[in-house]
PDB file of C-alpha atoms in Angstrom:
ATOM      1  CA  MET Z   1      73.576  -7.413  -3.662  1.00  0.00           C
ATOM      2  CA  ARG Z   2      70.033  -6.905  -4.988  1.00  0.00           C
ATOM      3  CA  ARG Z   3      67.234  -9.109  -3.702  1.00  0.00           C
ATOM      4  CA  PHE Z   4      64.108  -9.829  -5.671  1.00  0.00           C
ATOM      5  CA  GLY Z   5      60.672 -10.824  -4.391  1.00  0.00           C
ATOM      6  CA  ARG Z   6      58.205 -13.315  -5.856  1.00  0.00           C
ATOM      7  CA  SER Z   7      57.023 -10.894  -8.516  1.00  0.00           C
ATOM      8  CA  GLY Z   8      60.521 -10.529  -9.911  1.00  0.00           C
ATOM      9  CA  ARG Z   9      60.696  -6.920  -8.739  1.00  0.00           C
ATOM     10  CA  GLU Z  10      63.396  -5.711  -6.442  1.00  0.00           C
ATOM     11  CA  ALA Z  11      62.541  -6.449  -2.803  1.00  0.00           C
ATOM     12  CA  GLY Z  12      61.264  -3.388  -1.014  1.00  0.00           C
ATOM     13  CA  ALA Z  13      59.981  -1.783  -4.210  1.00  0.00           C
ATOM     14  CA  ASP Z  14      56.295  -0.981  -4.017  1.00  0.00           C
ATOM     15  CA  SER Z  15      54.540  -2.412  -7.064  1.00  0.00           C
ATOM     16  CA  GLN Z  16      51.853   0.288  -6.775  1.00  0.00           C
ATOM     17  CA  ASP Z  17      54.301   3.162  -7.248  1.00  0.00           C
ATOM     18  CA  GLU Z  18      55.392   4.495 -10.594  1.00  0.00           C
ATOM     19  CA  PRO Z  19      58.899   5.858 -11.006  1.00  0.00           C
ATOM     20  CA  GLY Z  20      59.436   9.610 -11.395  1.00  0.00           C
ATOM     21  CA  PHE Z  21      58.045  11.069 -14.597  1.00  0.00           C
ATOM     22  CA  ASN Z  22      61.118  13.001 -15.750  1.00  0.00           C
ATOM     23  CA  GLY Z  23      58.818  15.527 -17.400  1.00  0.00           C
ATOM     24  CA  ASP Z  24      57.401  12.936 -19.830  1.00  0.00           C
ATOM     25  CA  LEU Z  25      53.723  13.490 -20.595  1.00  0.00           C
ATOM     26  CA  GLN Z  26      53.354   9.931 -21.932  1.00  0.00           C
ATOM     27  CA  GLN Z  27      54.626   8.394 -18.673  1.00  0.00           C
ATOM     28  CA  LEU Z  28      52.229  10.580 -16.727  1.00  0.00           C
ATOM     29  CA  GLU Z  29      49.305   9.496 -18.893  1.00  0.00           C
ATOM     30  CA  THR Z  30      50.305   5.830 -18.612  1.00  0.00           C
ATOM     31  CA  ALA Z  31      50.396   6.095 -14.824  1.00  0.00           C
ATOM     32  CA  ALA Z  32      46.950   7.744 -14.814  1.00  0.00           C
ATOM     33  CA  VAL Z  33      45.457   5.046 -17.055  1.00  0.00           C
ATOM     34  CA  ARG Z  34      46.931   2.319 -14.833  1.00  0.00           C
ATOM     35  CA  LEU Z  35      45.303   3.895 -11.800  1.00  0.00           C
ATOM     36  CA  LEU Z  36      41.976   4.162 -13.627  1.00  0.00           C
ATOM     37  CA  ALA Z  37      42.228   0.536 -14.769  1.00  0.00           C
ATOM     38  CA  ARG Z  38      42.156  -0.592 -11.141  1.00  0.00           C
ATOM     39  CA  ARG Z  39      39.088   1.446 -10.171  1.00  0.00           C
ATOM     40  CA  GLU Z  40      37.244   4.702 -10.813  1.00  0.00           C
ATOM     41  CA  HIS Z  41      38.851   7.863  -9.438  1.00  0.00           C
ATOM     42  CA  SER Z  42      37.565  11.407  -9.077  1.00  0.00           C
ATOM     43  CA  SER Z  43      39.495  14.071 -10.975  1.00  0.00           C
ATOM     44  CA  GLU Z  44      40.811  15.546  -7.747  1.00  0.00           C
ATOM     45  CA  GLU Z  45      41.835  12.165  -6.341  1.00  0.00           C
ATOM     46  CA  LEU Z  46      43.723  11.305  -9.526  1.00  0.00           C
ATOM     47  CA  ARG Z  47      45.349  14.764  -9.544  1.00  0.00           C
ATOM     48  CA  ARG Z  48      46.610  14.264  -5.976  1.00  0.00           C
ATOM     49  CA  LYS Z  49      48.040  10.837  -6.782  1.00  0.00           C
ATOM     50  CA  LEU Z  50      49.852  12.047  -9.894  1.00  0.00           C
ATOM     51  CA  LEU Z  51      51.251  15.085  -8.116  1.00  0.00           C
ATOM     52  CA  ALA Z  52      52.427  12.900  -5.223  1.00  0.00           C
ATOM     53  CA  ARG Z  53      54.360  10.802  -7.726  1.00  0.00           C
ATOM     54  CA  GLY Z  54      56.232  13.848  -8.935  1.00  0.00           C
ATOM     55  CA  GLY Z  55      54.076  15.021 -11.827  1.00  0.00           C
ATOM     56  CA  ASP Z  56      54.285  18.637 -12.986  1.00  0.00           C
ATOM     57  CA  PRO Z  57      50.978  20.420 -12.128  1.00  0.00           C
ATOM     58  CA  ASP Z  58      50.506  21.792 -15.670  1.00  0.00           C
ATOM     59  CA  LYS Z  59      51.152  18.416 -17.270  1.00  0.00           C
ATOM     60  CA  VAL Z  60      48.898  16.668 -14.761  1.00  0.00           C
ATOM     61  CA  GLN Z  61      46.086  19.048 -15.726  1.00  0.00           C
ATOM     62  CA  THR Z  62      46.736  18.338 -19.421  1.00  0.00           C
ATOM     63  CA  VAL Z  63      46.475  14.585 -18.795  1.00  0.00           C
ATOM     64  CA  LEU Z  64      43.298  15.009 -16.724  1.00  0.00           C
ATOM     65  CA  ASP Z  65      41.705  17.128 -19.475  1.00  0.00           C
ATOM     66  CA  LYS Z  66      42.602  14.521 -22.095  1.00  0.00           C
ATOM     67  CA  LEU Z  67      41.227  11.649 -20.017  1.00  0.00           C
ATOM     68  CA  SER Z  68      38.027  13.587 -19.323  1.00  0.00           C
ATOM     69  CA  ALA Z  69      37.584  14.368 -23.025  1.00  0.00           C
ATOM     70  CA  THR Z  70      37.873  10.669 -23.892  1.00  0.00           C
ATOM     71  CA  ARG Z  71      35.521   9.785 -20.992  1.00  0.00           C
ATOM     72  CA  MET Z  72      38.136   7.607 -19.329  1.00  0.00           C
ATOM     73  CA  LEU Z  73      37.818   9.919 -16.332  1.00  0.00           C
ATOM     74  CA  SER Z  74      34.351  10.965 -15.215  1.00  0.00           C
ATOM     75  CA  ASP Z  75      33.406  12.492 -11.879  1.00  0.00           C
ATOM     76  CA  GLN Z  76      29.764  11.653 -12.589  1.00  0.00           C
ATOM     77  CA  ARG Z  77      30.538   7.967 -13.146  1.00  0.00           C
ATOM     78  CA  TYR Z  78      32.820   7.963 -10.096  1.00  0.00           C
ATOM     79  CA  ALA Z  79      30.145   9.521  -7.877  1.00  0.00           C
ATOM     80  CA  ALA Z  80      27.446   7.114  -9.097  1.00  0.00           C
ATOM     81  CA  SER Z  81      29.709   4.138  -8.481  1.00  0.00           C
ATOM     82  CA  PHE Z  82      30.741   5.465  -5.079  1.00  0.00           C
ATOM     83  CA  VAL Z  83      27.139   6.054  -3.944  1.00  0.00           C
ATOM     84  CA  HIS Z  84      26.027   2.607  -5.129  1.00  0.00           C
ATOM     85  CA  HIS Z  85      28.958   0.843  -3.459  1.00  0.00           C
ATOM     86  CA  HIS Z  86      28.688   2.636  -0.123  1.00  0.00           C
ATOM     87  CA  THR Z  87      24.897   2.334  -0.004  1.00  0.00           C
ATOM     88  CA  SER Z  88      25.217  -1.413  -0.506  1.00  0.00           C
ATOM     89  CA  ARG Z  89      27.692  -1.449   2.419  1.00  0.00           C
ATOM     90  CA  GLY Z  90      25.045   0.117   4.665  1.00  0.00           C
ATOM     91  CA  GLN Z  91      26.354   3.659   4.851  1.00  0.00           C
ATOM     92  CA  GLY Z  92      24.005   6.612   5.086  1.00  0.00           C
ATOM     93  CA  PRO Z  93      23.728   9.771   3.000  1.00  0.00           C
ATOM     94  CA  VAL Z  94      25.578  12.050   5.446  1.00  0.00           C
ATOM     95  CA  ARG Z  95      28.704   9.914   5.392  1.00  0.00           C
ATOM     96  CA  ILE Z  96      28.546   9.338   1.631  1.00  0.00           C
ATOM     97  CA  ARG Z  97      28.272  13.088   0.972  1.00  0.00           C
ATOM     98  CA  ALA Z  98      31.195  13.843   3.298  1.00  0.00           C
ATOM     99  CA  GLU Z  99      33.461  11.259   1.682  1.00  0.00           C
ATOM    100  CA  LEU Z 100      32.611  12.477  -1.819  1.00  0.00           C
ATOM    101  CA  ARG Z 101      33.419  16.047  -0.754  1.00  0.00           C
ATOM    102  CA  GLN Z 102      36.816  14.819   0.480  1.00  0.00           C
ATOM    103  CA  GLN Z 103      37.427  13.352  -2.977  1.00  0.00           C
ATOM    104  CA  GLY Z 104      36.788  16.745  -4.554  1.00  0.00           C
ATOM    105  CA  VAL Z 105      33.461  15.943  -6.215  1.00  0.00           C
ATOM    106  CA  ASN Z 106      31.227  18.924  -7.059  1.00  0.00           C
ATOM    107  CA  GLU Z 107      28.427  19.525  -4.502  1.00  0.00           C
ATOM    108  CA  THR Z 108      25.739  19.608  -7.214  1.00  0.00           C
ATOM    109  CA  LEU Z 109      26.925  16.278  -8.574  1.00  0.00           C
ATOM    110  CA  ILE Z 110      26.958  14.788  -5.070  1.00  0.00           C
ATOM    111  CA  GLU Z 111      23.352  15.810  -4.421  1.00  0.00           C
ATOM    112  CA  LYS Z 112      22.250  14.530  -7.820  1.00  0.00           C
ATOM    113  CA  GLN Z 113      23.847  11.109  -7.326  1.00  0.00           C
ATOM    114  CA  VAL Z 114      22.586  10.684  -3.751  1.00  0.00           C
ATOM    115  CA  ASP Z 115      19.061  11.635  -4.858  1.00  0.00           C
ATOM    116  CA  GLU Z 116      19.209   9.345  -7.891  1.00  0.00           C
ATOM    117  CA  ALA Z 117      20.338   6.435  -5.735  1.00  0.00           C
ATOM    118  CA  GLY Z 118      16.685   5.998  -4.872  1.00  0.00           C
ATOM    119  CA  ALA Z 119      17.550   4.484  -1.513  1.00  0.00           C
ATOM    120  CA  ASP Z 120      15.005   4.366   1.272  1.00  0.00           C
ATOM    121  CA  TRP Z 121      17.459   5.591   3.870  1.00  0.00           C
ATOM    122  CA  ALA Z 122      15.211   4.897   6.864  1.00  0.00           C
ATOM    123  CA  THR Z 123      14.729   1.288   5.759  1.00  0.00           C
ATOM    124  CA  LEU Z 124      18.455   0.923   5.135  1.00  0.00           C
ATOM    125  CA  ALA Z 125      19.182   2.310   8.614  1.00  0.00           C
ATOM    126  CA  ALA Z 126      16.757  -0.238  10.111  1.00  0.00           C
ATOM    127  CA  GLN Z 127      18.443  -3.067   8.177  1.00  0.00           C
ATOM    128  CA  VAL Z 128      21.893  -1.933   9.340  1.00  0.00           C
ATOM    129  CA  ARG Z 129      20.630  -1.721  12.934  1.00  0.00           C
ATOM    130  CA  ARG Z 130      19.151  -5.232  12.786  1.00  0.00           C
ATOM    131  CA  ARG Z 131      22.292  -6.657  11.215  1.00  0.00           C
ATOM    132  CA  ARG Z 132      24.432  -5.212  14.027  1.00  0.00           C
ATOM    133  CA  PHE Z 133      22.132  -5.521  17.060  1.00  0.00           C
ATOM    134  CA  GLY Z 134      19.529  -8.159  16.144  1.00  0.00           C
ATOM    135  CA  ASP Z 135      15.770  -7.996  15.639  1.00  0.00           C
ATOM    136  CA  ALA Z 136      14.828  -7.003  19.175  1.00  0.00           C
ATOM    137  CA  PRO Z 137      14.267  -3.282  19.702  1.00  0.00           C
ATOM    138  CA  PRO Z 138      16.490  -1.471  22.221  1.00  0.00           C
ATOM    139  CA  ARG Z 139      15.572  -2.467  25.800  1.00  0.00           C
ATOM    140  CA  ASP Z 140      16.277   0.854  27.464  1.00  0.00           C
ATOM    141  CA  ALA Z 141      17.503   4.395  26.878  1.00  0.00           C
ATOM    142  CA  ARG Z 142      21.152   3.361  27.223  1.00  0.00           C
ATOM    143  CA  GLU Z 143      20.828   0.675  24.539  1.00  0.00           C
ATOM    144  CA  ARG Z 144      18.845   3.071  22.320  1.00  0.00           C
ATOM    145  CA  ALA Z 145      21.606   5.693  22.639  1.00  0.00           C
ATOM    146  CA  LYS Z 146      24.274   3.119  21.774  1.00  0.00           C
ATOM    147  CA  GLN Z 147      22.400   2.067  18.636  1.00  0.00           C
ATOM    148  CA  ALA Z 148      21.725   5.687  17.673  1.00  0.00           C
ATOM    149  CA  ARG Z 149      25.447   6.531  17.950  1.00  0.00           C
ATOM    150  CA  PHE Z 150      26.279   3.554  15.750  1.00  0.00           C
ATOM    151  CA  LEU Z 151      23.791   4.663  13.073  1.00  0.00           C
ATOM    152  CA  GLN Z 152      25.020   8.239  13.305  1.00  0.00           C
ATOM    153  CA  TYR Z 153      28.590   7.024  12.721  1.00  0.00           C
ATOM    154  CA  ARG Z 154      27.340   5.118   9.674  1.00  0.00           C
ATOM    155  CA  GLY Z 155      26.025   8.410   8.274  1.00  0.00           C
ATOM    156  CA  PHE Z 156      22.283   8.445   8.860  1.00  0.00           C
ATOM    157  CA  THR Z 157      20.278  11.539   9.780  1.00  0.00           C
ATOM    158  CA  THR Z 158      18.409  11.961  13.053  1.00  0.00           C
ATOM    159  CA  GLU Z 159      15.071  11.306  11.344  1.00  0.00           C
ATOM    160  CA  GLN Z 160      16.369   8.130   9.732  1.00  0.00           C
ATOM    161  CA  ILE Z 161      17.778   6.959  13.060  1.00  0.00           C
ATOM    162  CA  ARG Z 162      14.496   7.637  14.832  1.00  0.00           C
ATOM    163  CA  ALA Z 163      12.627   5.655  12.211  1.00  0.00           C
ATOM    164  CA  ALA Z 164      15.086   2.776  12.503  1.00  0.00           C
ATOM    165  CA  LEU Z 165      14.803   2.724  16.281  1.00  0.00           C
ATOM    166  CA  LYS Z 166      11.054   3.360  16.178  1.00  0.00           C
ATOM    167  CA  MET Z 167      11.609   6.353  18.453  1.00  0.00           C
ATOM    168  CA  ASP Z 168       8.393   8.221  17.839  1.00  0.00           C
ATOM    169  CA  VAL Z 169       6.665  10.129  20.618  1.00  0.00           C
ATOM    170  CA  ASP Z 170       4.294   7.275  21.504  1.00  0.00           C
ATOM    171  CA  ALA Z 171       7.158   4.811  21.958  1.00  0.00           C
ATOM    172  CA  ASP Z 172       9.020   7.234  24.235  1.00  0.00           C
ATOM    173  CA  LEU Z 173       5.955   7.774  26.423  1.00  0.00           C
ATOM    174  CA  GLY Z 174       4.927   4.130  26.467  1.00  0.00           C
ATOM    175  CA  GLU Z 175       1.636   2.642  25.381  1.00  0.00           C
ATOM    176  CA  GLY Z 176      -1.347   4.461  26.846  1.00  0.00           C
ATOM    177  CA  ALA Z 177       0.884   6.917  28.690  1.00  0.00           C
ATOM    178  CA  GLY Z 178       0.306   9.529  25.986  1.00  0.00           C
ATOM    179  CA  GLU Z 179      -3.234  10.131  27.231  1.00  0.00           C
ATOM    180  CA  ARG Z 180      -3.453  12.700  29.976  1.00  0.00           C
ATOM    181  CA  PRO Z 181      -6.526  13.441  32.094  1.00  0.00           C
TER     182      PRO Z 181
END
């Protein structure tokens, strides 16, 4: 006996999955367009998804070329959207670059989009630090290390972390302690 869920689909069937493509280029293209309708994808990410669903590698490449030619698929648009979204979530440039590399985006395109984001990364790191730990600066070296690890995980560079924690040489030495006889 077949059971059906609320959507009218057979229970246990994943609504996100497309059936096998049976070598049909049109089905492959339809699946790709459906994926792109939900959100932007990089070319490599879309390739992996179509191949995982049983698409023939040559036909997948044909579909990707067609979608790129009609500008339905654009790594540049994907990278710009990705950088904007992840910057607004408080992630730093190191993490954003790494995640874009995992999605198969060209290194030149990654650098261009991160540079064009126009983000003041040190200010963003300070905002992320305040949001997580409050306005008060770290009380001691242990607290400073904890906050630095958090910012490093979020993808900020050492310089950006130092700026966010106000860890310049004078702060480390204490006020007036920088003067030696």
